[in-house]
């Protein structure tokens, strides 16, 4: 980032409120001394800066000062349009129409030279999102509940059950073409992740009283019971397991074309582990625990038996 771009970035940051020299230095990846020189340069250019000392202090713009209309360079425009383009890959978002209109507005204000630079790059850059036909009509509603810190009763369709749950939404996020809600479930007594397209009949509820199943879930809650899993992986097995956001970083190379997955898994996810290593087939071998080896083997035997019966 050249100096003029850095000065503009500092001004934009100051428009958001107080900024310390150390904070700006970390954000812009320069030294604190460089930021102090930039502040001096801005003052000499006539920018009305003020500073407050102390732990809560920092630099700020004098009241009434406003930056001129937003100007984007080609990289900044590419960054924005690329992020917005990724949203268009989802069938539903919290801002279905806005994602298109804001893209049109950004493209409309770009100078011709910038647009000519950005559009060819955007045509060759994309976020890969699996195509899903599921809609999430309650996404905006759930987002409002999460942002207002409310408890919600939902009717949830899981793989094994269809029942009403009492949850406290903590965050909403998108992954693999689906929208998820990370929430504390009063019904289950633990924090869980739910697919939003499987939710219906949402309604707000009063917070449960302390002692109704979970006590205070934020204080004094014991760590969930875990099981230690170790498994050898082939190269293909390693490539598949490393995609998992929870255990992907627990893999290490132990030899030529051999990797080791070594991690602790909550007991509540035991069936997930059985399915994972069963699906990996000969690309993985569970070393421990012995109970997991037996369950994967038993699952394979049941499948073999079913196929053998079909042939007789």
Coordinates of C-alpha atoms in Angstrom, one line a residue, residues 58-304:
X58 CA -6.5 7.8 20.5
X59 CA -6.9 10.0 17.4
X60 CA -10.2 11.2 16.1
X61 CA -11.7 13.6 13.6
X62 CA -13.2 16.9 14.8
X63 CA -17.0 16.9 14.8
X64 CA -18.5 17.9 11.5
X65 CA -15.7 16.7 9.2
X66 CA -16.9 14.3 6.4
X67 CA -14.9 12.5 3.8
X68 CA -15.7 13.1 0.1
X69 CA -17.8 10.5 -1.7
X70 CA -16.3 7.0 -1.7
X71 CA -13.6 6.3 -4.3
X72 CA -12.5 2.7 -5.0
X73 CA -9.3 1.6 -6.7
X74 CA -9.4 -1.5 -8.9
X75 CA -8.4 -3.9 -6.1
X76 CA -11.0 -2.5 -3.6
X77 CA -13.7 -2.7 -6.3
X78 CA -12.7 -6.3 -7.1
X79 CA -12.7 -7.2 -3.4
X80 CA -16.3 -5.9 -2.9
X81 CA -17.7 -7.4 -6.1
X82 CA -16.0 -10.8 -5.5
X83 CA -17.6 -11.0 -2.0
X84 CA -21.0 -10.0 -3.4
X85 CA -20.7 -12.4 -6.3
X86 CA -20.2 -15.2 -3.7
X87 CA -23.6 -14.4 -2.1
X88 CA -25.4 -14.8 -5.5
X89 CA -24.5 -18.5 -5.4
X90 CA -26.9 -19.1 -2.5
X91 CA -30.6 -19.6 -3.3
X92 CA -31.5 -17.5 -0.2
X93 CA -29.7 -14.9 1.8
X94 CA -30.8 -12.3 4.4
X95 CA -30.6 -9.7 1.5
X96 CA -31.8 -11.4 -1.7
X97 CA -32.6 -8.2 -3.7
X98 CA -29.9 -6.0 -2.1
X99 CA -27.1 -8.2 -3.2
X100 CA -27.9 -7.4 -6.8
X101 CA -28.7 -3.7 -6.4
X102 CA -25.5 -3.0 -4.5
X103 CA -23.5 -4.8 -7.2
X104 CA -25.1 -2.6 -9.8
X105 CA -24.5 0.5 -7.8
X106 CA -20.8 -0.3 -7.4
X107 CA -20.4 -1.0 -11.1
X108 CA -22.2 2.2 -12.0
X109 CA -19.8 4.4 -10.0
X110 CA -16.6 2.8 -11.2
X111 CA -14.6 4.9 -13.6
X112 CA -14.2 3.3 -17.0
X113 CA -10.5 2.6 -16.5
X114 CA -11.2 0.8 -13.2
X115 CA -14.2 -1.1 -14.7
X116 CA -12.0 -2.3 -17.6
X117 CA -9.5 -3.6 -15.1
X118 CA -11.9 -5.3 -12.7
X119 CA -14.4 -7.0 -15.0
X120 CA -11.9 -9.4 -16.8
X121 CA -10.5 -10.4 -13.4
X122 CA -14.0 -10.9 -11.9
X123 CA -14.9 -13.2 -14.9
X124 CA -12.0 -15.5 -13.9
X125 CA -12.4 -15.4 -10.1
X126 CA -15.3 -17.1 -8.2
X127 CA -16.4 -18.6 -4.9
X128 CA -17.3 -22.3 -5.4
X129 CA -20.6 -22.9 -3.6
X130 CA -22.5 -26.2 -4.1
X131 CA -25.9 -25.6 -5.7
X132 CA -28.7 -26.3 -3.3
X133 CA -32.5 -26.0 -4.0
X134 CA -33.4 -25.5 -0.4
X135 CA -34.9 -22.2 0.6
X136 CA -34.6 -20.6 4.1
X137 CA -37.8 -18.5 4.5
X138 CA -37.1 -18.0 8.2
X139 CA -33.5 -16.8 7.8
X140 CA -34.2 -13.0 8.3
X141 CA -36.5 -13.8 11.2
X142 CA -33.9 -15.9 12.9
X143 CA -31.2 -13.3 12.3
X144 CA -33.3 -10.7 14.0
X145 CA -33.8 -13.0 17.0
X146 CA -30.0 -13.7 17.2
X147 CA -29.1 -10.0 17.0
X148 CA -31.7 -9.1 19.7
X149 CA -30.5 -12.0 22.0
X150 CA -33.9 -13.7 22.1
X151 CA -34.8 -17.3 22.9
X152 CA -36.7 -19.0 20.1
X153 CA -39.0 -22.1 19.9
X154 CA -38.6 -23.9 16.5
X155 CA -40.0 -27.1 15.0
X156 CA -36.9 -28.9 13.7
X157 CA -36.7 -31.8 11.2
X158 CA -33.5 -33.7 12.0
X159 CA -32.3 -37.0 10.6
X160 CA -33.9 -38.9 13.4
X161 CA -36.6 -36.7 14.9
X162 CA -39.2 -34.1 14.2
X163 CA -39.9 -32.1 17.3
X164 CA -40.0 -28.7 18.9
X165 CA -36.8 -27.3 20.3
X166 CA -36.1 -24.3 22.6
X167 CA -32.9 -22.6 21.4
X168 CA -30.8 -19.4 22.0
X169 CA -29.3 -18.4 18.6
X170 CA -25.7 -17.3 18.9
X171 CA -24.6 -16.8 15.2
X172 CA -25.8 -17.4 11.7
X173 CA -23.4 -18.5 9.0
X174 CA -23.2 -20.0 5.5
X175 CA -21.1 -23.1 4.5
X176 CA -21.2 -25.7 1.8
X177 CA -24.3 -24.1 0.2
X178 CA -26.4 -24.2 3.4
X179 CA -27.2 -21.7 6.1
X180 CA -26.6 -22.8 9.7
X181 CA -27.5 -21.5 13.2
X182 CA -25.0 -22.0 16.0
X183 CA -27.3 -22.1 19.1
X184 CA -27.5 -23.2 22.7
X185 CA -30.3 -25.8 22.8
X186 CA -32.2 -25.9 26.1
X187 CA -33.8 -29.2 24.9
X188 CA -30.4 -30.9 24.4
X189 CA -28.6 -29.1 27.2
X190 CA -25.7 -28.1 25.1
X191 CA -24.6 -25.9 22.2
X192 CA -25.4 -27.3 18.8
X193 CA -25.4 -26.4 15.1
X194 CA -28.7 -26.5 13.2
X195 CA -29.6 -26.3 9.5
X196 CA -31.9 -23.3 9.1
X197 CA -33.8 -24.9 6.1
X198 CA -35.0 -27.6 8.5
X199 CA -36.6 -25.1 10.8
X200 CA -40.3 -24.2 10.7
X201 CA -42.9 -22.5 13.0
X202 CA -40.5 -20.1 14.8
X203 CA -41.8 -18.1 17.7
X204 CA -40.1 -16.1 20.5
X205 CA -40.1 -17.5 24.1
X206 CA -39.2 -16.2 27.5
X207 CA -35.7 -17.2 28.7
X208 CA -35.8 -20.4 30.7
X209 CA -35.2 -20.0 34.4
X210 CA -31.8 -21.0 35.8
X211 CA -31.9 -24.6 36.9
X212 CA -34.3 -25.7 34.1
X213 CA -31.9 -28.3 32.7
X214 CA -28.8 -26.3 32.2
X215 CA -28.1 -24.2 35.3
X216 CA -26.0 -21.4 34.1
X217 CA -24.6 -22.5 30.8
X218 CA -22.0 -19.7 30.8
X219 CA -20.5 -20.3 34.2
X220 CA -19.2 -23.5 35.9
X221 CA -20.2 -25.7 33.0
X222 CA -18.1 -28.8 32.9
X223 CA -16.2 -29.6 29.7
X224 CA -18.0 -32.2 27.4
X225 CA -16.8 -35.7 27.7
X226 CA -14.5 -36.6 24.8
X227 CA -12.9 -39.7 23.3
X228 CA -9.4 -39.9 21.9
X229 CA -9.2 -41.1 18.3
X230 CA -6.1 -42.0 16.3
X231 CA -6.2 -43.2 12.7
X232 CA -3.8 -43.8 9.9
X233 CA -4.6 -42.2 6.6
X234 CA -3.5 -42.7 3.0
X235 CA -2.9 -39.6 0.8
X236 CA -6.5 -39.8 -0.5
X237 CA -7.8 -40.2 3.0
X238 CA -5.8 -37.3 4.3
X239 CA -7.3 -35.1 1.5
X240 CA -10.8 -36.0 2.5
X241 CA -10.3 -35.6 6.3
X242 CA -8.5 -32.3 6.0
X243 CA -11.6 -30.7 4.6
X244 CA -13.4 -31.0 7.9
X245 CA -13.3 -27.8 9.8
X246 CA -13.0 -29.5 13.2
X247 CA -10.4 -32.2 12.7
X248 CA -8.7 -31.1 9.4
X249 CA -5.8 -29.4 11.4
X250 CA -5.2 -32.5 13.5
X251 CA -3.4 -34.4 10.8
X252 CA 0.3 -34.9 10.6
X253 CA 2.6 -36.7 8.2
X254 CA 4.3 -39.8 9.8
X255 CA 6.0 -41.4 6.9
X256 CA 6.1 -41.8 3.1
X257 CA 2.5 -41.6 1.9
X258 CA 1.2 -42.0 5.4
X259 CA -0.6 -39.5 7.7
X260 CA -2.0 -39.7 11.2
X261 CA -5.2 -38.1 12.4
X262 CA -5.0 -37.6 16.2
X263 CA -7.8 -35.7 17.9
X264 CA -10.3 -35.7 20.8
X265 CA -14.0 -35.9 19.8
X266 CA -17.1 -35.1 21.9
X267 CA -18.8 -38.4 22.8
X268 CA -22.0 -36.9 21.4
X269 CA -20.4 -37.1 17.9
X270 CA -19.5 -40.8 18.1
X271 CA -21.9 -41.8 15.3
X272 CA -20.3 -39.1 13.1
X273 CA -16.9 -40.7 13.6
X274 CA -18.2 -44.2 12.8
X275 CA -19.7 -42.9 9.5
X276 CA -16.6 -40.9 8.7
X277 CA -14.2 -43.9 8.9
X278 CA -16.7 -46.3 7.3
X279 CA -17.0 -43.9 4.3
X280 CA -13.2 -43.6 4.0
X281 CA -13.0 -47.4 3.5
X282 CA -9.4 -48.6 2.9
X283 CA -8.1 -45.0 2.8
X284 CA -8.1 -45.0 6.7
X285 CA -7.5 -47.4 9.5
X286 CA -8.6 -46.6 13.0
X287 CA -5.9 -47.3 15.6
X288 CA -7.8 -46.4 18.6
X289 CA -10.2 -46.7 20.4
X290 CA -10.9 -50.4 19.8
X291 CA -14.7 -49.7 20.2
X292 CA -14.6 -47.5 17.1
X293 CA -12.7 -50.2 15.1
X294 CA -15.4 -52.7 16.1
X295 CA -18.3 -50.4 15.1
X296 CA -16.8 -49.5 11.7
X297 CA -16.1 -53.3 11.1
X298 CA -19.7 -54.2 12.1
X299 CA -21.1 -51.6 9.8
X300 CA -19.1 -53.0 6.9
X301 CA -20.2 -56.6 7.7
X302 CA -23.9 -55.5 7.7
X303 CA -23.5 -54.0 4.3
X304 CA -21.7 -57.0 3.0

